[in-house]
Coordinates of C-alpha atoms and ligand atoms in Angstrom, one line a residue:
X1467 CA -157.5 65.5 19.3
X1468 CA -158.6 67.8 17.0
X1469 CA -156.8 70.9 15.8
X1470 CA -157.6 73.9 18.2
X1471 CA -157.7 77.4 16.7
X1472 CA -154.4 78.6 18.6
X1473 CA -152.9 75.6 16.8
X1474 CA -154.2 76.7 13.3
X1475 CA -153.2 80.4 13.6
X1476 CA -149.4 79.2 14.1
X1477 CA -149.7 76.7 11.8
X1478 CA -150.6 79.0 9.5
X1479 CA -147.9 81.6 10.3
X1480 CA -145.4 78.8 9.7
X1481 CA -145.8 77.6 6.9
X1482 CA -146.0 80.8 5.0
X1483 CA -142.9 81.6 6.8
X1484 CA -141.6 78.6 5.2
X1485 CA -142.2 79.7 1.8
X1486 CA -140.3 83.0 3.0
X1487 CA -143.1 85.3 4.5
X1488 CA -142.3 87.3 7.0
X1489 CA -145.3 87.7 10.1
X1490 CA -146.5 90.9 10.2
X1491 CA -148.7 91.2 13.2
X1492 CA -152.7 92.6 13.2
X1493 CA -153.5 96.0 12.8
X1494 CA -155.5 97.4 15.0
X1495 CA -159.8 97.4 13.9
X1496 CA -159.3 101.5 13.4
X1497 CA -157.8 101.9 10.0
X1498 CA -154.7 104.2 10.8
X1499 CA -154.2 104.8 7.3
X1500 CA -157.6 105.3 6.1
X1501 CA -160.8 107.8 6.8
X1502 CA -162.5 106.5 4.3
X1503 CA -162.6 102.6 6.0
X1504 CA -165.1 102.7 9.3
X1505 CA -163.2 99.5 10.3
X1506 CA -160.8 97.0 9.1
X1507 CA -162.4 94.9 7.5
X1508 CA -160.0 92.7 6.2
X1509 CA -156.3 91.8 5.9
X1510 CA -155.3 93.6 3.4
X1511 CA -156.6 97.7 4.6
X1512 CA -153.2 97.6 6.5
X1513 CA -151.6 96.8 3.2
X1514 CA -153.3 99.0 1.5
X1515 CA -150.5 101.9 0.5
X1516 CA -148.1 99.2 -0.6
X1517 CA -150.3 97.6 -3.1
X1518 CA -150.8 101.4 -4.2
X1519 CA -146.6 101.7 -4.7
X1520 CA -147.2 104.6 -2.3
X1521 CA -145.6 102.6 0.6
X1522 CA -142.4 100.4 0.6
X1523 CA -141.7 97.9 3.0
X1524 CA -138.5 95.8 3.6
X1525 CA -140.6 92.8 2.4
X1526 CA -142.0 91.6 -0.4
X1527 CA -143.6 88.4 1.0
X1528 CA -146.2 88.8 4.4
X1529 CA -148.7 86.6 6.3
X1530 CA -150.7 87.3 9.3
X1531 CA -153.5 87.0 11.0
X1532 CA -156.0 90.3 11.1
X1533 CA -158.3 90.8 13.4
X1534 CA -161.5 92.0 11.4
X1535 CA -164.9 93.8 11.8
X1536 CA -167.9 93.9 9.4
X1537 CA -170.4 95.5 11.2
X1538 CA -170.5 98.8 8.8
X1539 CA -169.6 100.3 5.5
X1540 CA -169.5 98.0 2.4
X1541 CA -168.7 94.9 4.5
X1542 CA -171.8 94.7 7.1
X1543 CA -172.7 91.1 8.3
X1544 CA -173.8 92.5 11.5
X1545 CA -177.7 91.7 10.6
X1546 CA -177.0 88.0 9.3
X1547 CA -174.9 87.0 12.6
X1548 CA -177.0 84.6 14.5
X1549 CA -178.7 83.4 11.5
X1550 CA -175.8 81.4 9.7
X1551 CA -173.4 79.5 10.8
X1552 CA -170.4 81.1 9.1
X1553 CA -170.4 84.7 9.8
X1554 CA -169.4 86.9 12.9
X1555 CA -168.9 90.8 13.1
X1556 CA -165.4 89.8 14.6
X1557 CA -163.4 87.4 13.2
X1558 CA -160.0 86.6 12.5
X1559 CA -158.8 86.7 8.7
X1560 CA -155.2 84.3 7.9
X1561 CA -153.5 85.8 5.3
X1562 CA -151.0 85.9 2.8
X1563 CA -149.5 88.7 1.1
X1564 CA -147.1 89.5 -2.7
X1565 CA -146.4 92.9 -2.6
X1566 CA -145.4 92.3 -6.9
X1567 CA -143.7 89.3 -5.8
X1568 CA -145.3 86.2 -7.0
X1569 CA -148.8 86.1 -8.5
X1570 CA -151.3 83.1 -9.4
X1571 CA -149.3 79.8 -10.0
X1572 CA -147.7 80.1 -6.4
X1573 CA -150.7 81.7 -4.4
X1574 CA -153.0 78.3 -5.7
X1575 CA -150.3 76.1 -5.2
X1576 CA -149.5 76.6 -1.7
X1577 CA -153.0 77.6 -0.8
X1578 CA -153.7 74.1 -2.0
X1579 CA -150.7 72.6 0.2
X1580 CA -151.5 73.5 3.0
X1581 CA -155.2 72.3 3.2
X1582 CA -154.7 69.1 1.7
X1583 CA -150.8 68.3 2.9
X1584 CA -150.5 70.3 6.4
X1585 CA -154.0 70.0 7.3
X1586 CA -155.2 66.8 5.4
X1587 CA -158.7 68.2 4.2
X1588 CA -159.8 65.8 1.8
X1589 CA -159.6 66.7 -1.9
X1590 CA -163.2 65.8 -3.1
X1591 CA -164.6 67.2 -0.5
X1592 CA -163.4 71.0 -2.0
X1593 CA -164.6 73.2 -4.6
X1594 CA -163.3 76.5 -6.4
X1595 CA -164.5 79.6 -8.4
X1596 CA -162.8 81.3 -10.7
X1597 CA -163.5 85.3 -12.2
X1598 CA -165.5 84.3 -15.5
X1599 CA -162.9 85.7 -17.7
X1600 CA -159.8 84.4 -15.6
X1601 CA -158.7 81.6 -18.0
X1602 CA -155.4 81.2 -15.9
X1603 CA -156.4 80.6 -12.7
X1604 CA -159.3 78.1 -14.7
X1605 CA -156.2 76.3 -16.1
X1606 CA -153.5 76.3 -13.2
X1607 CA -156.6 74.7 -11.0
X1608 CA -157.4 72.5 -13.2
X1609 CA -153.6 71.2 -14.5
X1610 CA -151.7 71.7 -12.3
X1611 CA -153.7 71.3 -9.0
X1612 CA -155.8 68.5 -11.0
X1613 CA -159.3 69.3 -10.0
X1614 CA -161.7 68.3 -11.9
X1615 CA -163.7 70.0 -14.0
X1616 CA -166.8 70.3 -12.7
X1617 CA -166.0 71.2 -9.2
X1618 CA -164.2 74.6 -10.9
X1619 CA -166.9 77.2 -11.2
X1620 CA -166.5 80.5 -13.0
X1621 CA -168.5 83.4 -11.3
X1622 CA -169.0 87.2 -12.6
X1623 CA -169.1 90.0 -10.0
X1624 CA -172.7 89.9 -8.4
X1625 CA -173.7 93.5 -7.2
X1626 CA -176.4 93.7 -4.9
X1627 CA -176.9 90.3 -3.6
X1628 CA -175.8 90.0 0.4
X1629 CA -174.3 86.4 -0.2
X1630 CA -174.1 85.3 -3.8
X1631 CA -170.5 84.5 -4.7
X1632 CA -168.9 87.7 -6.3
X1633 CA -165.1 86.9 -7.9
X1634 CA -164.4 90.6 -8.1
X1635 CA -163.3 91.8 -4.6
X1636 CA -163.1 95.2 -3.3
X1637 CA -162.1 96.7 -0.2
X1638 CA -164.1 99.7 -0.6
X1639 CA -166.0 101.6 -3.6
X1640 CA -162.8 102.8 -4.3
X1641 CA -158.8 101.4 -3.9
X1642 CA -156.6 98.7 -4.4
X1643 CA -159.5 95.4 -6.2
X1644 CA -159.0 92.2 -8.2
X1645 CA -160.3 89.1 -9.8
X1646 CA -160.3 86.7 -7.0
X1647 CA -160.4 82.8 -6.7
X1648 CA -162.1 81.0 -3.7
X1649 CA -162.2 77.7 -2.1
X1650 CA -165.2 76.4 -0.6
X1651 CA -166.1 72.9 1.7
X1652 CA -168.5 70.8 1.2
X1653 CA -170.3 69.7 4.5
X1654 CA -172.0 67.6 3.0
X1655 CA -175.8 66.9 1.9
X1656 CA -177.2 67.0 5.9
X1657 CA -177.2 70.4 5.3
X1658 CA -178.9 73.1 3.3
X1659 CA -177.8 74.8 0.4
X1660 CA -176.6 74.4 -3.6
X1661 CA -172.7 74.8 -5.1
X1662 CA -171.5 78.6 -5.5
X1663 CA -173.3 80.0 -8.8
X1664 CA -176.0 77.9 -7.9
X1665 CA -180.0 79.3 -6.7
X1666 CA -179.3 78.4 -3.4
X1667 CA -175.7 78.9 -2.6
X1668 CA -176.9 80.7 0.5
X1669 CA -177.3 77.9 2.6
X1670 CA -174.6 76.5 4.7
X1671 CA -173.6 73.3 3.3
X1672 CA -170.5 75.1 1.2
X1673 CA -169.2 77.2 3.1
X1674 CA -166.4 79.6 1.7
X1675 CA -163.4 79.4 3.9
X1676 CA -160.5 81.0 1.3
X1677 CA -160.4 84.4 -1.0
X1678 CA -157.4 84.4 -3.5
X1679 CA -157.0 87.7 -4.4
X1680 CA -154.9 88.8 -8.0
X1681 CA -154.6 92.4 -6.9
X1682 CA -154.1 93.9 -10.3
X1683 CA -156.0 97.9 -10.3
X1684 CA -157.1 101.2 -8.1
X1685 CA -160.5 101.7 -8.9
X1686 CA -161.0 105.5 -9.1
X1687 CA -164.7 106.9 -8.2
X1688 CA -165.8 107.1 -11.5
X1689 CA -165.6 103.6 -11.8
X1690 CA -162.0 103.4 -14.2
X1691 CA -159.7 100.9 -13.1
X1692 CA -156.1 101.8 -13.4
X1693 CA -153.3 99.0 -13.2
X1694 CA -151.4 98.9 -10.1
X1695 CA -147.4 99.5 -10.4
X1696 CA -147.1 95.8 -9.7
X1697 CA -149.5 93.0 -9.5
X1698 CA -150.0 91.4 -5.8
X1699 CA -151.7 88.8 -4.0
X1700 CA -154.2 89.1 -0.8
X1701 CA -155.7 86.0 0.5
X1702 CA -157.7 86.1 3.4
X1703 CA -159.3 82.7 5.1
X1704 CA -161.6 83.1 8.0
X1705 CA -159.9 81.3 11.2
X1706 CA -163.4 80.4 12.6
X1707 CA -164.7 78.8 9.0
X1708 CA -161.1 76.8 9.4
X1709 CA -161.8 76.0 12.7
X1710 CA -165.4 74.4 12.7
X1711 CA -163.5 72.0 9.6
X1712 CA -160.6 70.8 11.6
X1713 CA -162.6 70.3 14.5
X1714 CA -165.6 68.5 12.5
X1715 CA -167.7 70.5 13.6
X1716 CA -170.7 72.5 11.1
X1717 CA -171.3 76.0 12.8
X1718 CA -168.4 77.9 13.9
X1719 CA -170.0 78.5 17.0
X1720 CA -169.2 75.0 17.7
X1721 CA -165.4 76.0 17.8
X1722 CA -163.3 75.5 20.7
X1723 CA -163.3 79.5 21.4
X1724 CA -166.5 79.9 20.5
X1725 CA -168.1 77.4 23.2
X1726 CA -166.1 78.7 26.2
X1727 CA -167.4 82.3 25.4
X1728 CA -170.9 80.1 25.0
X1729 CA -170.6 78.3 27.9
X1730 CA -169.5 81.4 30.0
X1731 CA -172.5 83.1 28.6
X1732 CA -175.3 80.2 29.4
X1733 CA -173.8 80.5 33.0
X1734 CA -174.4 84.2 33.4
X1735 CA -177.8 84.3 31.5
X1736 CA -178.7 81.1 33.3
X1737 CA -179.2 79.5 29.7
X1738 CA -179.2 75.7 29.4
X1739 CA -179.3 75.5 25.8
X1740 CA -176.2 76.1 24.6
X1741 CA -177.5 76.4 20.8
X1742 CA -179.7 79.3 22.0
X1743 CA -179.3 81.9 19.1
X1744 CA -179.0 84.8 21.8
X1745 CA -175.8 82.8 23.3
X1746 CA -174.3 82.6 19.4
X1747 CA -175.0 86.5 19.9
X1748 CA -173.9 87.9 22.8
X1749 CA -170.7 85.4 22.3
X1750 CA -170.2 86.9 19.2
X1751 CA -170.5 90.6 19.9
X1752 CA -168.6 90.4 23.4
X1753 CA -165.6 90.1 20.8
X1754 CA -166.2 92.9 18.7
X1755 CA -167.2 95.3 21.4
X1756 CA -164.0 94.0 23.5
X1757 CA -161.9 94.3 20.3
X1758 CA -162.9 98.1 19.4
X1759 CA -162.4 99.0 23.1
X1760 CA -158.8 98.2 22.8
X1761 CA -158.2 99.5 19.3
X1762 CA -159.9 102.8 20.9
X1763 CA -163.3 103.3 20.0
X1764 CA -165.8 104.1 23.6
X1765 CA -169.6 104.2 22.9
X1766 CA -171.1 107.4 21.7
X1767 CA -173.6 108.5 19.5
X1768 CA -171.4 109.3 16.3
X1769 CA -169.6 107.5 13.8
X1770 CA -167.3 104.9 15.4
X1771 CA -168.5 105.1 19.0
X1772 CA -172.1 104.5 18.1
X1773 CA -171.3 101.3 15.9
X1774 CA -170.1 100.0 19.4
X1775 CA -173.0 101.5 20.9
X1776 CA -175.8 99.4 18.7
X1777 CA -173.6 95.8 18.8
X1778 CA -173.3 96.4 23.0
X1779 CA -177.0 97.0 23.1
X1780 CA -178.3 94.2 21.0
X1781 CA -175.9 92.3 23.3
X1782 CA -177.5 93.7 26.0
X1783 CA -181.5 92.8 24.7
X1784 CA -180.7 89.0 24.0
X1785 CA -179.3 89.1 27.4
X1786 CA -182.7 90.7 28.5
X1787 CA -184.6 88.0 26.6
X1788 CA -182.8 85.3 28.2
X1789 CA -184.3 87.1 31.8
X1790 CA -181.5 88.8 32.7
X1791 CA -182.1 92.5 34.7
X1792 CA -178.8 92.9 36.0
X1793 CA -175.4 93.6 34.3
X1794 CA -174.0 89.9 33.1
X1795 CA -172.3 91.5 29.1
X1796 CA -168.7 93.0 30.8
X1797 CA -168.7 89.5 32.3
X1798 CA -167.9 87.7 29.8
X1799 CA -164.4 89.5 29.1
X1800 CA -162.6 87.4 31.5
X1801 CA -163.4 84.4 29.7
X1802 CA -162.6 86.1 26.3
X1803 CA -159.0 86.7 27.6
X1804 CA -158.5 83.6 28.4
X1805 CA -159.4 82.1 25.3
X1806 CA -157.8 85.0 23.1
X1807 CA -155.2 87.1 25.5
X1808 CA -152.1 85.0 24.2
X1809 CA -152.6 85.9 20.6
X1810 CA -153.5 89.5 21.4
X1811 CA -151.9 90.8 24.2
X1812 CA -153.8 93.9 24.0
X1813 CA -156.4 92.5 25.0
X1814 CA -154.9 91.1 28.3
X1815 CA -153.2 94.3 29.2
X1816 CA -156.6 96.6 28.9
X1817 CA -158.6 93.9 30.3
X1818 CA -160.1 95.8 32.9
X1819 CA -160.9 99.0 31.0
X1820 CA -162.4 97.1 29.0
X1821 CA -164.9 95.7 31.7
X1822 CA -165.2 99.2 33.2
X1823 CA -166.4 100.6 29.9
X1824 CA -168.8 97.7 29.4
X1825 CA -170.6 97.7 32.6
X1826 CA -170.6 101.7 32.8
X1827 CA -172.3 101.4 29.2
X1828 CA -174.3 98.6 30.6
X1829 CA -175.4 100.2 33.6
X1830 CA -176.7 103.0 31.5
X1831 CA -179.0 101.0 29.2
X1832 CA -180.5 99.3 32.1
X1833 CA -181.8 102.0 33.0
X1834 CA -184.6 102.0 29.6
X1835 CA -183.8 98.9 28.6
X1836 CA -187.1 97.1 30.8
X1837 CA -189.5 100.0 30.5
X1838 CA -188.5 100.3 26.4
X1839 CA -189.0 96.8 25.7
X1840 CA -192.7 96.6 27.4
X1841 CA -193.3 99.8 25.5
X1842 CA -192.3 97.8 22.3
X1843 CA -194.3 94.8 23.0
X1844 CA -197.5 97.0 24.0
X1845 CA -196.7 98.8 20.0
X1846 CA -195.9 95.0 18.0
X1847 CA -199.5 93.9 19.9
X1848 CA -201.3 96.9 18.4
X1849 CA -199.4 96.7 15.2
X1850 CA -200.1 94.3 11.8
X1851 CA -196.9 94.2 8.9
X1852 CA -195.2 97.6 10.9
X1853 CA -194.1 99.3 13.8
X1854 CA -194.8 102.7 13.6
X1855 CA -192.2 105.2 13.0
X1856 CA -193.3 107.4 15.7
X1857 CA -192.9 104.8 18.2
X1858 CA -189.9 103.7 16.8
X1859 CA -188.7 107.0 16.8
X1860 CA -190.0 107.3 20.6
X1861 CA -187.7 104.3 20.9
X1862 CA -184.6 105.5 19.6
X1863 CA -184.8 108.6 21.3
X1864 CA -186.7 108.5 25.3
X1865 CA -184.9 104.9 25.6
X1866 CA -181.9 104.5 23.6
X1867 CA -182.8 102.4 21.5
X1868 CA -180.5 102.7 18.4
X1869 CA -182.9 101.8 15.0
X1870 CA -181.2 98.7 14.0
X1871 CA -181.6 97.3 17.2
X1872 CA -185.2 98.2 16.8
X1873 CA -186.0 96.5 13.4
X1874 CA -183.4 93.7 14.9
X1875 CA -186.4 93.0 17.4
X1876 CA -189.2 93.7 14.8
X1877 CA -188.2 91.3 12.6
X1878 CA -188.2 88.6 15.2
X1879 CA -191.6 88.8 15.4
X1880 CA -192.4 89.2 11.2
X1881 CA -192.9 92.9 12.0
X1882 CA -190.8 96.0 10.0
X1883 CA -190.5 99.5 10.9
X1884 CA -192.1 102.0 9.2
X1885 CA -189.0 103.9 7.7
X1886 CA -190.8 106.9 6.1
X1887 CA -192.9 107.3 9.6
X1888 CA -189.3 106.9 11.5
X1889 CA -187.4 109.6 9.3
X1890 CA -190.5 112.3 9.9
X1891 CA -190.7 111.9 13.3
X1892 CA -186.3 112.7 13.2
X1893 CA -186.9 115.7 11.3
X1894 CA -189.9 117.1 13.3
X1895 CA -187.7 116.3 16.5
X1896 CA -184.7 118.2 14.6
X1897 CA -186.8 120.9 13.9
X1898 CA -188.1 121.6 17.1
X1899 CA -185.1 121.2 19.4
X1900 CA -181.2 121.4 18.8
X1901 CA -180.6 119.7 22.0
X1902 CA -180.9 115.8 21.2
X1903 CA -182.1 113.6 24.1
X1904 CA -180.4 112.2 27.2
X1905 CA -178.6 109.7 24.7
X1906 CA -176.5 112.3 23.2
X1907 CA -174.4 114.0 25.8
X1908 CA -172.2 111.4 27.4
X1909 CA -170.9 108.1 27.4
X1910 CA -171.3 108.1 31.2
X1911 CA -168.0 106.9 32.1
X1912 CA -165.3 108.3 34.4
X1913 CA -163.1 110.9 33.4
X1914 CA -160.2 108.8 34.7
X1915 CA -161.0 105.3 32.2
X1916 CA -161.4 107.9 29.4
X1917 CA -158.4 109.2 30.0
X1918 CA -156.5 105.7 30.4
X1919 CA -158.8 104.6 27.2
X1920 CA -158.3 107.4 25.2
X1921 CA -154.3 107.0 24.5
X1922 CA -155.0 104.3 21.9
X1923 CA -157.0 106.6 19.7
X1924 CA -155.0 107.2 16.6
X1925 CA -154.1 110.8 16.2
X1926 CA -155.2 112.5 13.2
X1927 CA -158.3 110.4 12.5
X1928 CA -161.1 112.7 13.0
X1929 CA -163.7 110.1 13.9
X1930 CA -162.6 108.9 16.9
X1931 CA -161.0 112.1 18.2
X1932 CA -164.2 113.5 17.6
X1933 CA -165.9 110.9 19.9
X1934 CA -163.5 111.0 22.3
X1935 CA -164.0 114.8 23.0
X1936 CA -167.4 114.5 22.8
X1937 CA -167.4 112.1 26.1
X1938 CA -165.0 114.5 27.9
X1939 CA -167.4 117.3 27.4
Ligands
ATP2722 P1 -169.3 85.1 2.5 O1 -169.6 85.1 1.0 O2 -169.3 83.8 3.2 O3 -170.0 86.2 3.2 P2 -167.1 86.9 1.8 O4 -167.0 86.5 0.4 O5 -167.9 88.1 2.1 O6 -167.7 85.6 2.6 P3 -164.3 87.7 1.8 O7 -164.5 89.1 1.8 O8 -163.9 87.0 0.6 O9 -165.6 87.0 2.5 O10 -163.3 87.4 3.0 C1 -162.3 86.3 3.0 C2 -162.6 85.2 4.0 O11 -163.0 85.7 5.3 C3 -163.9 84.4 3.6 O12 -163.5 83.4 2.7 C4 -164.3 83.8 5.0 O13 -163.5 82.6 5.3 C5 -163.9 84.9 6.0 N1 -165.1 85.7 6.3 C6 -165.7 86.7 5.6 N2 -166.7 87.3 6.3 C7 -166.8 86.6 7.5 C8 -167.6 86.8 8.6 N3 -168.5 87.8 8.7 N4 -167.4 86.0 9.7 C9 -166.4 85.1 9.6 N5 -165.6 84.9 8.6 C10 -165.7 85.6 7.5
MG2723 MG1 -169.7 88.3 2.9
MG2724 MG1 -168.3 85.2 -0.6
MG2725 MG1 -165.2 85.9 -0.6

């Protein structure tokens, strides 16, 4: 049978703990430590004051596994989920941590233990990258691991492409960064898509799974990087990426999780075809809107809250496009408990706030949803190349619907939105009335699920308490 993704996470946990980790469990997707961070967006943002020396722990070694959210900030797959078969806006990062404890040699070493020993993944079928000037990690791949040459591939730091491979990694435009070394898998030549460094590493026939990171310097924001106290290791490895291997499967979607949450969501929606792209969307977003009710964030139109906001209403429009007119989204939680309550019992014990908030948020968009969409296809038939800004403006602000999701639909049917046209028609709206549209005053739900929501929020982030307040009022 193959290896389900409960399985891997211990597995995981174990046999760092072997090499004397301790577990450190997930932070929450609301940095506490951060307001600079819109989300967690990786394992290490809860680490983040150690690597800095400004925070002492009574461990030197960690592993975990960190729930994550890129959906904002410098980490944003939110547009590309659906489209490939690796990324999500929620996913679950393994990691292992030296807070100055050990640095390269050991991090390759038992990275490369466990795939090939614990989890058996065939040798040849994996491939590395190197920082172009790390002539260390080069060599400890090459003689001590024994790969050979030409599956080792040295990469600079790409700025500006989405996907292309980029050995440099940051957190942020500022903080703790590092040459990095990744592994990638090979799924071999059925699918699409060239080595990393290569014209057409975007496709999904290597698909990244692990970041080694040599955290070595605090980039300041003029761009100088000064060394840490101590250098550390971050390693992050996406669970789903993992997952679709071990279970010899291509798309993560194809995961064991991931097809009950499918499954569940083909039943509601009345969807047969379980590789429907709106399924792999609503499937994936029901996580990260589920996840950022229990770490505290409630759908507004500010910072945080309206993040939520836009991935619960482009939920919401595949749902429509499947033929769906009544609520069907805060259904799926039931089904994400039970494939995710055990390792996050947060989840389990706020289940039913969580479906409260969901269907009063639902409920709410129904209400433009139908009559925004008809006004939407009445524009794209009058329109060639773009959607006028005015409209999309009209959009945004009679029917709620948030730009992205906007352009999200646009580009399904080769359109774009006329930005310039979108940003006038703001300002004229600014100019001529403080008072913002229906969209902005309330969240719409009860007093009383605010109140049981709101204890989460962590004090002394602005953001959120901001948000918060603003649905009271
Ligand atoms: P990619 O190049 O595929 O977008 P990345 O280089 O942006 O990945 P890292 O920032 O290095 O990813 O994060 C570490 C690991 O987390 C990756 O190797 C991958 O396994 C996993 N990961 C990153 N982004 C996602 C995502 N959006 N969905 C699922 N897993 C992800
Ligand atoms: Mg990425
Ligand atoms: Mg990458
Ligand atoms: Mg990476």
């Amino acid at each position: 049978t193959p290896t389900s993704t409960a399985q891997i996470r211990s597995d995981f946990l174990e046999f760092f703990k072997g090499k004397g980790h301790t577990i450190v469990p997930s932070a929450p997707l609301v940095p506490g430590n951060d307001p600079t961070l819109l989300f967690t967006n990786s394992g290490m943002v809860q680490f983040k004051d150690v690597f800095l020396g400004a925070e002492k722990r009574s461990y030197v070694r960690a592993t975990d596994v960190q729930r994550c959210l890129r959906a904002g900030g410098k980490h944003n797959d939110l547009d590309v989920v659906g489209y490939t078969a690796r990324h999500h806006t929620f996913f679950e990062m393994l990691g292992n941590w030296s807070f100055g404890d050990y640095f390269k040699k050991d991090a390759i070493a038992w990275a490369w233990e466990l795939l090939t020993q614990v989890w058996k993944l065939p040798a040849e079928r994996l491939l590395v990258t190197v920082y172009q000037t790390d002539d260390e990690a080069y060599a400890l791949w090459r003689d001590m691991v024994g790969i050979p040459e030409d599956r080792i591939v040295r990469i600079g730091d790409n700025k500006g492409a989405p996907f292309a491979s980029d050995n440099f990694w940051q957190m942020a435009d500022t903080g703790p960064c590092g040459p990095c070394t990744e592994i990638f898998y090979d799924h071999g030549p059925a699918h699409f898509g060239g080595p990393p460094g290569s014209p057409d590493e975007d496709g999904d026939r290597f698909i990244e799974i692990w970041n080694l990171v040599f955290m070595q310097f605090d980039k300041q924001s003029d761009g100088t990087l000064v060394p840490l106290p101590a250098p550390c290791v971050d390693t992050g490895m996406g669970l789903e990426r993992l997952a679709a291997i071990l279970q010899g499967v291509h798309s993560n979607y194809e995961i064991d999780l991931f097809q009950a949450l499918i499954r569940k969501a083909g039943e509601l929606t009345g969807t047969q075809d379980l590789e429907n792209k709106s399924l792999r969307v609503i499937a994936d977003h029901i996580r990260a809107c589920s996840f950022l009710i229990v770490d505290g964030v409630l759908p507004s139109n500010e910072g945080r809250g309206y993040v939520l906001r836009r991935i619960i209403r482009r939920a919401l429009r595949h749902g429509w496009m499947l033929g769906v007119r009544q609520p069907f989204f805060s259904a799926m939680v039931g089904t994400l408990d039970d494939v995710m309550g055990d390792a996050y019992p947060e989840l389990r014990e706020k289940r039913e706030l969580v479906e409260r908030a969901l269907k009063a948020e639902e409920e709410r968009f129904a209400e433009t949803l139908d009559a925004g969409m008809r006004i939407f296809d009445d524009v794209a038939s009058r329109s060639s190349g773009a959607i006028p800004g005015e409209d999309a403006f009209r959009l945004y602000d009679t029917y709620g619907f948030p730009l992205d999701l906007t352009q999200d639909i646009a580009r399904e049917r080769g359109l774009e939105v006329d930005m310039p046209g979108f940003d006038a028609a703001m300002q004229r709206q600014r100019e001529t009335a403080r008072a913002a549209g229906k969209f902005t005053s309330s969240a719409g739900l009860s007093a009383d699920l605010v109140a049981q929501l709101l204890p989460t929020v962590f004090v002394g982030d602005d953001q959120t308490e901001a948000d918060g307040l603003q649905i009271l009022a």
